[in-house]
Amino acid sequence: MENRKLLEVKDLVVHFDTFQGAVQAVRGVSWYLKEKETVAIVGESGCGKTVSIQTVIGLNPRKNGSVRGGEVLFEGKDLLALTQKEMREYQGNQLSIIFQDPFTFLNPTMTVGEQIMEPYLLHSRASRQEARARALEILRLISLPNPEETMKRYPHQLSGGMRQRVMVAMALICDPKILFADEPTTALDVTIQAQIMELMNGLKEKLNTSIVLITHDMGVVANMAERIYVMYAGKIVEHGDAETVFHHPKHPYTWGLLGSVPRLDERIQSELYSIPGTPPDLIAPPKGCAFAARCRYAKQICRKCEPPRIGFEEPEHYAYCWLNHPECIRRNGVTVREEE
Ligand code: SF4
């Protein structure tokens, strides 16, 4: 039996007011997550991926940020309709997050034990003794050496990898239904990166938690996600199951992201590709395709009209790019990439 949808984001629009005008950070984004599934949202800095998930868990600054439209359905309930107080029941409890830089997130004046216990004490009626037992249980689960000693330490006394494991422990202590991981390994070296990703994968199986992974790095996604959403300039530009997106990508931006990942199966490493230019100004997004200024395949129509959503043979695989339009394929005989 297929797993049901746990979280569904529908047509989400988020703006931030600035002196120059409203930054349209998220422009009508829709995605979903099923039970026990890992989904990755991939894109460069500033594409709106972090804003999307912070909106889902109610962490966006309400002072200048505003949700202009959409729904966030968690087990059928619209989280956007909840008050801040009601939302706090979910934060760190059913919906948990791991941030990019644990050193910034962790409180330097508290021992890591206190910090791991804090969400458990807040969301359960447990005594300090029970919270301590639960914290030790989680530290053992994530294979942190010498958990009793680690509980007494301060963040600065731990290595980068251990600090990130502490963040994982804090995020998991309340047994969340969804774990959001926002660039969880960017601040770590590659060996520790691999260990943290392996750890998260293992914990997902043990704890039945679903994961939303936010990253700019397709390499991180490769062994982890079942489905991928590629995001650019506040919109989803391609979606499909991981295998299809890796082997049959249909959007030039996805090609660029994949081209910037080193290949271990190549004996002579070719030069890594870097996408030229910078993302557009989201105070005044371009009229047609937002990627046109950086796209080597851009045509006249790309600058005038937004590309429509075009689906492919694989179920649920779609992309927003004029190259996949039947008329464009008819003229070229094949899609542009196949021609090269
Ligand atoms: Fe490039 Fe045009 Fe496709 Fe946009 S719609 S990605 S500009 S080819």
Short mmCIF file of C-alpha atoms and ligand atoms in Angstrom, two decimals:
data_model
loop_
_atom_site.label_atom_id
_atom_site.label_comp_id
_atom_site.label_asym_id
_atom_site.label_seq_id
_atom_site.Cartn_x
_atom_site.Cartn_y
_atom_site.Cartn_z
CA MET A 1 0.00 0.00 0.00
CA GLU A 2 1.32 3.43 -0.93
CA ASN A 3 2.25 5.77 1.92
CA ARG A 4 -0.11 8.71 2.42
CA LYS A 5 0.84 12.36 2.07
CA LEU A 6 2.02 13.76 5.38
CA LEU A 7 2.70 17.32 4.30
CA GLU A 8 1.35 19.21 1.33
CA VAL A 9 2.44 22.71 0.37
CA LYS A 10 0.04 24.26 -2.14
CA ASP A 11 0.79 27.34 -4.21
CA LEU A 12 2.81 29.04 -1.45
CA VAL A 13 3.66 32.71 -1.97
CA VAL A 14 5.96 34.54 0.47
CA HIS A 15 7.14 38.15 0.22
CA PHE A 16 9.55 40.21 2.30
CA ASP A 17 9.04 43.95 2.48
CA THR A 18 12.16 46.08 2.01
CA PHE A 19 12.72 49.80 1.37
CA GLN A 20 13.22 48.98 -2.33
CA GLY A 21 9.96 47.01 -2.57
CA ALA A 22 8.61 43.52 -1.87
CA VAL A 23 11.08 40.67 -2.47
CA GLN A 24 9.03 37.84 -3.99
CA ALA A 25 11.04 35.09 -2.32
CA VAL A 26 8.59 32.23 -2.95
CA ARG A 27 6.34 32.52 -6.01
CA GLY A 28 3.65 29.86 -6.01
CA VAL A 29 5.48 26.74 -4.89
CA SER A 30 3.74 23.37 -4.49
CA TRP A 31 5.30 20.17 -3.16
CA TYR A 32 4.46 17.27 -0.90
CA LEU A 33 6.07 14.72 1.38
CA LYS A 34 4.82 11.21 2.04
CA GLU A 35 5.22 9.20 5.21
CA LYS A 36 8.71 7.64 5.64
CA GLU A 37 9.96 9.47 2.57
CA THR A 38 12.97 11.73 1.95
CA VAL A 39 12.42 14.61 -0.42
CA ALA A 40 15.12 17.06 -1.47
CA ILE A 41 14.60 20.69 -2.43
CA VAL A 42 17.65 21.71 -4.42
CA GLY A 43 18.82 25.10 -5.68
CA GLU A 44 21.34 27.90 -5.26
CA SER A 45 21.34 30.34 -2.35
CA GLY A 46 18.47 32.78 -2.61
CA CYS A 47 16.18 30.48 -4.65
CA GLY A 48 13.60 30.43 -1.84
CA LYS A 49 14.12 26.89 -0.54
CA THR A 50 14.94 27.90 3.03
CA VAL A 51 12.16 30.51 3.12
CA SER A 52 9.71 27.80 2.00
CA ILE A 53 10.53 25.43 4.83
CA GLN A 54 10.82 28.17 7.43
CA THR A 55 7.31 29.22 6.42
CA VAL A 56 6.11 25.65 6.78
CA ILE A 57 7.36 25.46 10.37
CA GLY A 58 6.45 29.04 11.26
CA LEU A 59 9.99 30.36 11.66
CA ASN A 60 9.88 33.25 9.23
CA PRO A 61 10.19 36.70 10.75
CA ARG A 62 6.62 38.01 10.86
CA LYS A 63 7.80 41.63 11.02
CA ASN A 64 8.68 42.07 7.37
CA GLY A 65 7.84 38.64 5.93
CA SER A 66 4.32 37.78 4.91
CA VAL A 67 2.59 34.79 3.39
CA ARG A 68 0.61 36.18 0.44
CA GLY A 69 -1.08 32.96 -0.53
CA GLY A 70 -1.18 29.19 -0.37
CA GLU A 71 -1.74 26.42 2.13
CA VAL A 72 0.52 24.18 4.20
CA LEU A 73 -1.40 21.04 5.09
CA PHE A 74 0.14 18.83 7.77
CA GLU A 75 -1.99 15.72 8.30
CA GLY A 76 -4.84 17.69 6.72
CA LYS A 77 -4.54 20.76 8.99
CA ASP A 78 -3.51 24.13 7.50
CA LEU A 79 -0.50 25.27 9.54
CA LEU A 80 -0.71 28.77 8.06
CA ALA A 81 -4.05 29.28 9.79
CA LEU A 82 -2.58 28.60 13.26
CA THR A 83 -1.57 31.28 15.77
CA GLN A 84 2.08 31.51 16.87
CA LYS A 85 1.11 29.88 20.17
CA GLU A 86 -0.64 26.98 18.43
CA MET A 87 2.31 26.60 16.06
CA ARG A 88 4.73 26.24 18.98
CA GLU A 89 3.04 22.92 19.81
CA TYR A 90 4.37 21.58 16.50
CA GLN A 91 7.82 23.22 16.45
CA GLY A 92 10.57 20.96 17.76
CA ASN A 93 7.91 18.37 18.47
CA GLN A 94 6.21 16.94 15.36
CA LEU A 95 8.20 19.20 13.04
CA SER A 96 11.92 19.52 13.76
CA ILE A 97 14.75 21.26 11.97
CA ILE A 98 18.52 20.92 11.73
CA PHE A 99 20.30 24.10 10.69
CA GLN A 100 23.41 24.56 8.62
CA ASP A 101 25.80 25.86 11.25
CA PRO A 102 25.42 24.17 14.63
CA PHE A 103 27.90 26.53 16.28
CA THR A 104 25.62 29.50 15.62
CA PHE A 105 22.50 27.65 16.66
CA LEU A 106 23.75 26.07 19.91
CA ASN A 107 23.80 28.19 23.06
CA PRO A 108 27.45 28.59 24.15
CA THR A 109 26.46 29.14 27.81
CA MET A 110 24.54 25.86 28.24
CA THR A 111 25.86 22.31 28.33
CA VAL A 112 24.82 20.22 25.36
CA GLY A 113 22.91 17.91 27.72
CA GLU A 114 20.67 20.79 28.86
CA GLN A 115 20.11 21.82 25.26
CA ILE A 116 19.18 18.33 24.10
CA MET A 117 16.76 17.91 27.01
CA GLU A 118 15.11 21.32 26.53
CA PRO A 119 12.61 20.47 23.74
CA TYR A 120 11.65 17.22 25.49
CA LEU A 121 10.93 19.05 28.75
CA LEU A 122 8.94 21.66 26.84
CA HIS A 123 6.74 19.27 24.88
CA SER A 124 6.24 16.37 27.29
CA ARG A 125 5.34 16.11 30.94
CA ALA A 126 8.59 14.32 31.64
CA SER A 127 10.67 14.95 34.77
CA ARG A 128 14.29 16.09 34.40
CA GLN A 129 15.38 12.54 35.20
CA GLU A 130 13.22 11.11 32.42
CA ALA A 131 14.43 13.81 30.00
CA ARG A 132 18.03 12.97 30.85
CA ALA A 133 17.38 9.26 30.24
CA ARG A 134 15.76 10.08 26.89
CA ALA A 135 18.68 12.36 25.92
CA LEU A 136 21.16 9.57 26.69
CA GLU A 137 19.05 7.13 24.70
CA ILE A 138 19.12 9.44 21.66
CA LEU A 139 22.87 10.10 22.00
CA ARG A 140 23.48 6.36 22.00
CA LEU A 141 21.21 5.96 18.99
CA ILE A 142 23.27 8.46 17.03
CA SER A 143 26.47 6.67 18.15
CA LEU A 144 28.01 9.65 19.90
CA PRO A 145 30.97 8.32 21.90
CA ASN A 146 30.77 8.56 25.68
CA PRO A 147 27.29 10.14 25.91
CA GLU A 148 27.39 10.78 29.71
CA GLU A 149 30.56 12.87 29.34
CA THR A 150 29.29 14.61 26.19
CA MET A 151 26.13 15.73 28.04
CA LYS A 152 28.34 17.73 30.45
CA ARG A 153 30.29 19.54 27.74
CA TYR A 154 29.74 22.96 26.17
CA PRO A 155 29.43 23.36 22.38
CA HIS A 156 32.92 24.86 21.98
CA GLN A 157 34.41 21.70 23.52
CA LEU A 158 33.06 19.55 20.66
CA SER A 159 34.25 19.09 17.07
CA GLY A 160 32.11 20.32 14.13
CA GLY A 161 30.86 16.81 13.41
CA MET A 162 29.94 16.19 17.07
CA ARG A 163 28.09 19.50 17.24
CA GLN A 164 26.05 18.54 14.20
CA ARG A 165 25.26 15.17 15.84
CA VAL A 166 24.08 17.08 18.91
CA MET A 167 21.77 19.09 16.63
CA VAL A 168 20.44 15.82 15.19
CA ALA A 169 19.84 14.56 18.76
CA MET A 170 17.97 17.77 19.68
CA ALA A 171 15.85 17.50 16.56
CA LEU A 172 14.97 13.86 17.20
CA ILE A 173 14.42 13.77 20.95
CA CYS A 174 10.66 14.41 20.62
CA ASP A 175 10.30 11.76 17.93
CA PRO A 176 9.20 14.15 15.16
CA LYS A 177 7.10 13.10 12.20
CA ILE A 178 9.12 15.33 9.87
CA LEU A 179 12.75 16.33 10.09
CA PHE A 180 13.76 19.36 8.01
CA ALA A 181 17.50 19.46 7.32
CA ASP A 182 18.65 22.82 5.97
CA GLU A 183 22.08 22.37 4.36
CA PRO A 184 22.98 20.05 7.28
CA THR A 185 26.48 19.28 6.06
CA THR A 186 27.63 22.46 4.31
CA ALA A 187 29.82 23.59 7.22
CA LEU A 188 31.50 20.16 7.53
CA ASP A 189 34.37 18.49 5.73
CA VAL A 190 33.51 15.74 3.23
CA THR A 191 34.23 12.76 5.50
CA ILE A 192 32.02 14.11 8.28
CA GLN A 193 29.43 15.09 5.67
CA ALA A 194 29.17 11.48 4.57
CA GLN A 195 28.89 10.29 8.19
CA ILE A 196 26.07 12.74 8.99
CA MET A 197 24.14 11.79 5.84
CA GLU A 198 24.57 8.10 6.65
CA LEU A 199 23.42 8.77 10.19
CA MET A 200 20.29 10.57 9.02
CA ASN A 201 19.49 7.82 6.56
CA GLY A 202 19.85 5.16 9.28
CA LEU A 203 17.74 7.12 11.77
CA LYS A 204 14.98 7.59 9.23
CA GLU A 205 14.64 3.80 9.00
CA LYS A 206 14.80 3.30 12.78
CA LEU A 207 12.46 6.11 13.78
CA ASN A 208 10.10 6.18 10.77
CA THR A 209 10.70 9.90 10.35
CA SER A 210 10.16 11.63 7.01
CA ILE A 211 12.89 14.02 5.88
CA VAL A 212 12.89 17.22 3.84
CA LEU A 213 16.45 17.90 2.77
CA ILE A 214 17.37 21.41 1.64
CA THR A 215 20.62 21.72 -0.25
CA HIS A 216 22.45 23.38 -3.15
CA ASP A 217 24.52 20.24 -3.69
CA MET A 218 23.22 17.47 -5.97
CA GLY A 219 26.01 15.24 -4.65
CA VAL A 220 24.45 15.31 -1.15
CA VAL A 221 21.06 14.35 -2.56
CA ALA A 222 22.29 11.38 -4.59
CA ASN A 223 22.14 8.67 -1.92
CA MET A 224 19.45 10.12 0.20
CA ALA A 225 16.36 11.46 -1.56
CA GLU A 226 13.59 9.50 -3.20
CA ARG A 227 12.20 12.55 -4.99
CA ILE A 228 13.75 15.89 -5.94
CA TYR A 229 12.29 19.36 -6.42
CA VAL A 230 14.65 21.74 -8.25
CA MET A 231 13.97 25.34 -7.32
CA TYR A 232 15.04 28.54 -9.07
CA ALA A 233 14.08 32.17 -8.39
CA GLY A 234 11.26 31.29 -6.02
CA LYS A 235 9.68 28.57 -8.20
CA ILE A 236 9.93 24.83 -8.75
CA VAL A 237 11.45 24.33 -12.21
CA GLU A 238 11.71 20.52 -12.25
CA HIS A 239 10.41 17.62 -10.20
CA GLY A 240 10.73 13.88 -10.43
CA ASP A 241 11.95 10.79 -8.64
CA ALA A 242 15.66 10.99 -7.88
CA GLU A 243 16.73 8.46 -10.47
CA THR A 244 14.84 10.21 -13.27
CA VAL A 245 16.12 13.67 -12.34
CA PHE A 246 19.71 12.38 -12.19
CA HIS A 247 19.57 10.34 -15.39
CA HIS A 248 17.01 12.20 -17.53
CA PRO A 249 16.94 15.83 -16.36
CA LYS A 250 14.86 18.09 -18.58
CA HIS A 251 15.67 21.62 -17.43
CA PRO A 252 18.89 23.52 -18.28
CA TYR A 253 19.19 24.68 -14.67
CA THR A 254 19.14 21.05 -13.47
CA TRP A 255 21.78 20.25 -16.12
CA GLY A 256 23.90 23.05 -14.65
CA LEU A 257 23.51 21.79 -11.08
CA LEU A 258 24.41 18.24 -12.14
CA GLY A 259 27.39 19.50 -14.14
CA SER A 260 28.83 21.10 -11.02
CA VAL A 261 29.06 17.76 -9.14
CA PRO A 262 32.41 15.87 -9.34
CA ARG A 263 32.06 12.37 -10.89
CA LEU A 264 33.93 9.55 -9.18
CA ASP A 265 33.26 7.22 -12.11
CA GLU A 266 35.34 9.36 -14.50
CA ARG A 267 39.02 8.43 -14.67
CA ILE A 268 40.04 11.86 -15.86
CA GLN A 269 38.04 14.52 -14.10
CA SER A 270 36.71 17.03 -16.56
CA GLU A 271 36.44 20.64 -15.44
CA LEU A 272 33.45 21.26 -13.20
CA TYR A 273 30.74 23.38 -14.72
CA SER A 274 29.67 26.59 -13.06
CA ILE A 275 26.40 28.24 -14.09
CA PRO A 276 27.27 31.69 -15.44
CA GLY A 277 25.67 34.87 -14.06
CA THR A 278 23.62 35.43 -10.95
CA PRO A 279 19.98 34.80 -10.04
CA PRO A 280 17.49 37.56 -10.95
CA ASP A 281 16.34 40.36 -8.70
CA LEU A 282 13.18 39.06 -7.06
CA ILE A 283 11.88 42.56 -6.34
CA ALA A 284 11.15 42.74 -10.07
CA PRO A 285 11.35 39.18 -11.44
CA PRO A 286 11.81 38.85 -15.22
CA LYS A 287 8.71 38.55 -17.38
CA GLY A 288 9.35 35.22 -19.08
CA CYS A 289 11.56 32.39 -17.83
CA ALA A 290 13.54 33.59 -14.79
CA PHE A 291 16.56 31.55 -15.94
CA ALA A 292 16.72 33.11 -19.43
CA ALA A 293 19.59 35.55 -18.71
CA ARG A 294 21.83 32.61 -17.70
CA CYS A 295 20.58 29.97 -20.11
CA ARG A 296 22.60 29.19 -23.24
CA TYR A 297 19.50 27.72 -24.90
CA ALA A 298 17.28 30.78 -24.33
CA LYS A 299 15.07 31.73 -27.26
CA GLN A 300 12.93 34.75 -27.94
CA ILE A 301 9.85 33.16 -26.42
CA CYS A 302 11.73 32.44 -23.17
CA ARG A 303 12.12 36.18 -22.50
CA LYS A 304 8.50 36.95 -23.32
CA CYS A 305 6.38 34.15 -21.84
CA GLU A 306 6.74 31.95 -18.80
CA PRO A 307 7.29 28.32 -19.81
CA PRO A 308 4.36 26.01 -19.09
CA ARG A 309 4.56 22.87 -16.98
CA ILE A 310 5.34 19.94 -19.26
CA GLY A 311 5.10 16.34 -18.04
CA PHE A 312 7.14 13.34 -19.28
CA GLU A 313 6.81 9.58 -19.46
CA GLU A 314 7.94 8.91 -15.90
CA PRO A 315 5.05 9.46 -13.50
CA GLU A 316 5.22 12.84 -11.80
CA HIS A 317 8.28 13.99 -13.76
CA TYR A 318 7.74 17.53 -15.02
CA ALA A 319 9.72 20.66 -15.89
CA TYR A 320 9.03 24.26 -16.81
CA CYS A 321 11.08 24.85 -19.95
CA TRP A 322 10.16 25.76 -23.52
CA LEU A 323 12.71 23.24 -24.87
CA ASN A 324 10.32 20.46 -23.92
CA HIS A 325 7.37 22.00 -25.72
CA PRO A 326 6.12 19.65 -28.50
CA GLU A 327 6.61 22.41 -31.10
CA CYS A 328 10.25 22.93 -30.10
CA ILE A 329 10.93 19.17 -30.19
CA ARG A 330 9.15 18.91 -33.58
CA ARG A 331 11.43 21.59 -35.05
CA ASN A 332 14.64 20.14 -33.63
CA GLY A 333 13.63 16.53 -34.04
CA VAL A 334 14.95 15.87 -30.53
CA THR A 335 15.39 17.93 -27.37
CA VAL A 336 18.37 20.28 -27.56
CA ARG A 337 20.43 18.34 -25.05
CA GLU A 338 20.12 15.07 -26.94
CA GLU A 339 21.32 16.86 -30.05
CA GLU A 340 24.64 17.88 -28.45
FE1 SF4 B 1 16.35 28.19 -20.94
FE2 SF4 B 1 14.16 28.97 -22.24
FE3 SF4 B 1 14.16 26.67 -20.91
FE4 SF4 B 1 14.17 28.97 -19.60
S1 SF4 B 1 12.53 28.19 -20.92
S2 SF4 B 1 15.41 27.21 -19.16
S3 SF4 B 1 15.46 30.21 -20.92
S4 SF4 B 1 15.42 27.20 -22.70
#
